[in-house]
PDB file of C-alpha atoms in Angstrom:
ATOM      1  CA  UNK A   1      -8.791   8.680   9.868  1.00  0.00           C
ATOM      2  CA  UNK A   2      -5.136   8.099   9.015  1.00  0.00           C
ATOM      3  CA  UNK A   3      -3.584   4.722   8.346  1.00  0.00           C
ATOM      4  CA  UNK A   4      -0.077   3.467   7.720  1.00  0.00           C
ATOM      5  CA  UNK A   5       0.304   0.801   5.050  1.00  0.00           C
ATOM      6  CA  UNK A   6       3.372  -1.403   4.853  1.00  0.00           C
ATOM      7  CA  UNK A   7       3.908  -3.371   1.645  1.00  0.00           C
ATOM      8  CA  UNK A   8       6.310  -5.897   0.226  1.00  0.00           C
ATOM      9  CA  UNK A   9       6.003  -5.613  -3.554  1.00  0.00           C
ATOM     10  CA  UNK A  10       7.598  -7.276  -6.531  1.00  0.00           C
ATOM     11  CA  UNK A  11       9.831  -4.918  -8.431  1.00  0.00           C
ATOM     12  CA  UNK A  12       7.637  -4.754 -11.537  1.00  0.00           C
ATOM     13  CA  UNK A  13       6.989  -2.016 -14.030  1.00  0.00           C
ATOM     14  CA  UNK A  14       4.006   0.111 -12.992  1.00  0.00           C
ATOM     15  CA  UNK A  15       3.484  -1.474  -9.578  1.00  0.00           C
ATOM     16  CA  UNK A  16       3.716   1.834  -7.707  1.00  0.00           C
ATOM     17  CA  UNK A  17       1.174   3.458 -10.026  1.00  0.00           C
ATOM     18  CA  UNK A  18      -1.190   0.496  -9.535  1.00  0.00           C
ATOM     19  CA  UNK A  19      -0.897   0.646  -5.742  1.00  0.00           C
ATOM     20  CA  UNK A  20      -1.491   4.398  -5.654  1.00  0.00           C
ATOM     21  CA  UNK A  21      -4.389   4.139  -8.109  1.00  0.00           C
ATOM     22  CA  UNK A  22      -6.099   1.339  -6.159  1.00  0.00           C
ATOM     23  CA  UNK A  23      -5.669   3.290  -2.914  1.00  0.00           C
ATOM     24  CA  UNK A  24      -7.238   6.428  -4.401  1.00  0.00           C
ATOM     25  CA  UNK A  25     -10.093   4.483  -6.029  1.00  0.00           C
ATOM     26  CA  UNK A  26     -10.944   3.064  -2.608  1.00  0.00           C
ATOM     27  CA  UNK A  27     -11.425   6.607  -1.273  1.00  0.00           C
ATOM     28  CA  UNK A  28      -8.073   7.130   0.466  1.00  0.00           C
ATOM     29  CA  UNK A  29      -5.768  10.066  -0.122  1.00  0.00           C
ATOM     30  CA  UNK A  30      -2.009   9.338  -0.003  1.00  0.00           C
ATOM     31  CA  UNK A  31      -0.213  11.722   2.377  1.00  0.00           C
ATOM     32  CA  UNK A  32       3.318  10.265   2.227  1.00  0.00           C
ATOM     33  CA  UNK A  33       5.090   7.506   0.356  1.00  0.00           C
ATOM     34  CA  UNK A  34       8.510   6.033   1.152  1.00  0.00           C
ATOM     35  CA  UNK A  35      10.159   3.034  -0.439  1.00  0.00           C
ATOM     36  CA  UNK A  36      13.358   1.025  -0.300  1.00  0.00           C
ATOM     37  CA  UNK A  37      14.737  -1.834  -2.367  1.00  0.00           C
ATOM     38  CA  UNK A  38      15.336  -5.068  -0.502  1.00  0.00           C
ATOM     39  CA  UNK A  39      18.542  -7.081  -0.754  1.00  0.00           C
ATOM     40  CA  UNK A  40      16.831  -9.810  -2.822  1.00  0.00           C
ATOM     41  CA  UNK A  41      16.752  -7.375  -5.716  1.00  0.00           C
ATOM     42  CA  UNK A  42      13.346  -8.362  -7.100  1.00  0.00           C
ATOM     43  CA  UNK A  43      11.331  -6.861  -4.223  1.00  0.00           C
ATOM     44  CA  UNK A  44      10.945  -3.594  -2.423  1.00  0.00           C
ATOM     45  CA  UNK A  45       9.373  -2.327   0.760  1.00  0.00           C
ATOM     46  CA  UNK A  46       6.883   0.508   0.532  1.00  0.00           C
ATOM     47  CA  UNK A  47       5.446   2.499   3.426  1.00  0.00           C
ATOM     48  CA  UNK A  48       2.554   4.805   2.757  1.00  0.00           C
ATOM     49  CA  UNK A  49       0.396   7.013   4.994  1.00  0.00           C
ATOM     50  CA  UNK A  50      -3.157   7.583   3.786  1.00  0.00           C
ATOM     51  CA  UNK A  51      -6.240   9.423   4.974  1.00  0.00           C
ATOM     52  CA  UNK A  52      -9.861   8.426   4.425  1.00  0.00           C
ATOM     53  CA  UNK A  53     -13.224   7.722   5.972  1.00  0.00           C
ATOM     54  CA  UNK A  54     -13.718   4.175   4.685  1.00  0.00           C
ATOM     55  CA  UNK A  55     -12.857   0.880   6.369  1.00  0.00           C
ATOM     56  CA  UNK A  56      -9.185  -0.049   6.470  1.00  0.00           C
ATOM     57  CA  UNK A  57     -10.120  -3.751   6.177  1.00  0.00           C
ATOM     58  CA  UNK A  58     -11.608  -3.304   2.688  1.00  0.00           C
ATOM     59  CA  UNK A  59      -8.523  -1.385   1.573  1.00  0.00           C
ATOM     60  CA  UNK A  60      -6.212  -4.130   2.861  1.00  0.00           C
ATOM     61  CA  UNK A  61      -8.250  -6.856   1.160  1.00  0.00           C
ATOM     62  CA  UNK A  62      -8.214  -5.093  -2.204  1.00  0.00           C
ATOM     63  CA  UNK A  63      -4.502  -4.331  -2.122  1.00  0.00           C
ATOM     64  CA  UNK A  64      -3.638  -7.883  -1.060  1.00  0.00           C
ATOM     65  CA  UNK A  65      -5.356  -9.159  -4.237  1.00  0.00           C
ATOM     66  CA  UNK A  66      -2.905  -7.314  -6.478  1.00  0.00           C
ATOM     67  CA  UNK A  67      -0.565  -9.689  -8.312  1.00  0.00           C
ATOM     68  CA  UNK A  68       2.637  -7.806  -7.440  1.00  0.00           C
ATOM     69  CA  UNK A  69       1.668  -7.319  -3.777  1.00  0.00           C
ATOM     70  CA  UNK A  70       3.392 -10.010  -1.711  1.00  0.00           C
ATOM     71  CA  UNK A  71       2.169  -8.656   1.644  1.00  0.00           C
ATOM     72  CA  UNK A  72       0.345  -5.646   3.031  1.00  0.00           C
ATOM     73  CA  UNK A  73      -0.510  -4.561   6.556  1.00  0.00           C
ATOM     74  CA  UNK A  74      -2.702  -1.607   7.537  1.00  0.00           C
ATOM     75  CA  UNK A  75      -2.556   0.044  10.956  1.00  0.00           C
ATOM     76  CA  UNK A  76      -4.173   3.198  12.332  1.00  0.00           C
ATOM     77  CA  UNK A  77      -1.750   6.065  12.873  1.00  0.00           C
ATOM     78  CA  UNK A  78      -1.391   7.203  16.472  1.00  0.00           C
TER      79      UNK A  78
END
């Protein structure tokens, strides 16, 4: 199943690598990644499409625990 993840992240060194690594360790394969800095300057918005057979709820819970993750939402792709 495919899911779209929408993040608000702190602009911190290595945050993108940590998000991608946590996603892959949870059994999801990133298909696309798109990001944009927000006007505040210390945050950015990340949108990622992933594919996997596991529960999206467990992925969302794990990613939300990350220190630099301010918010994350996971929705099935149409």
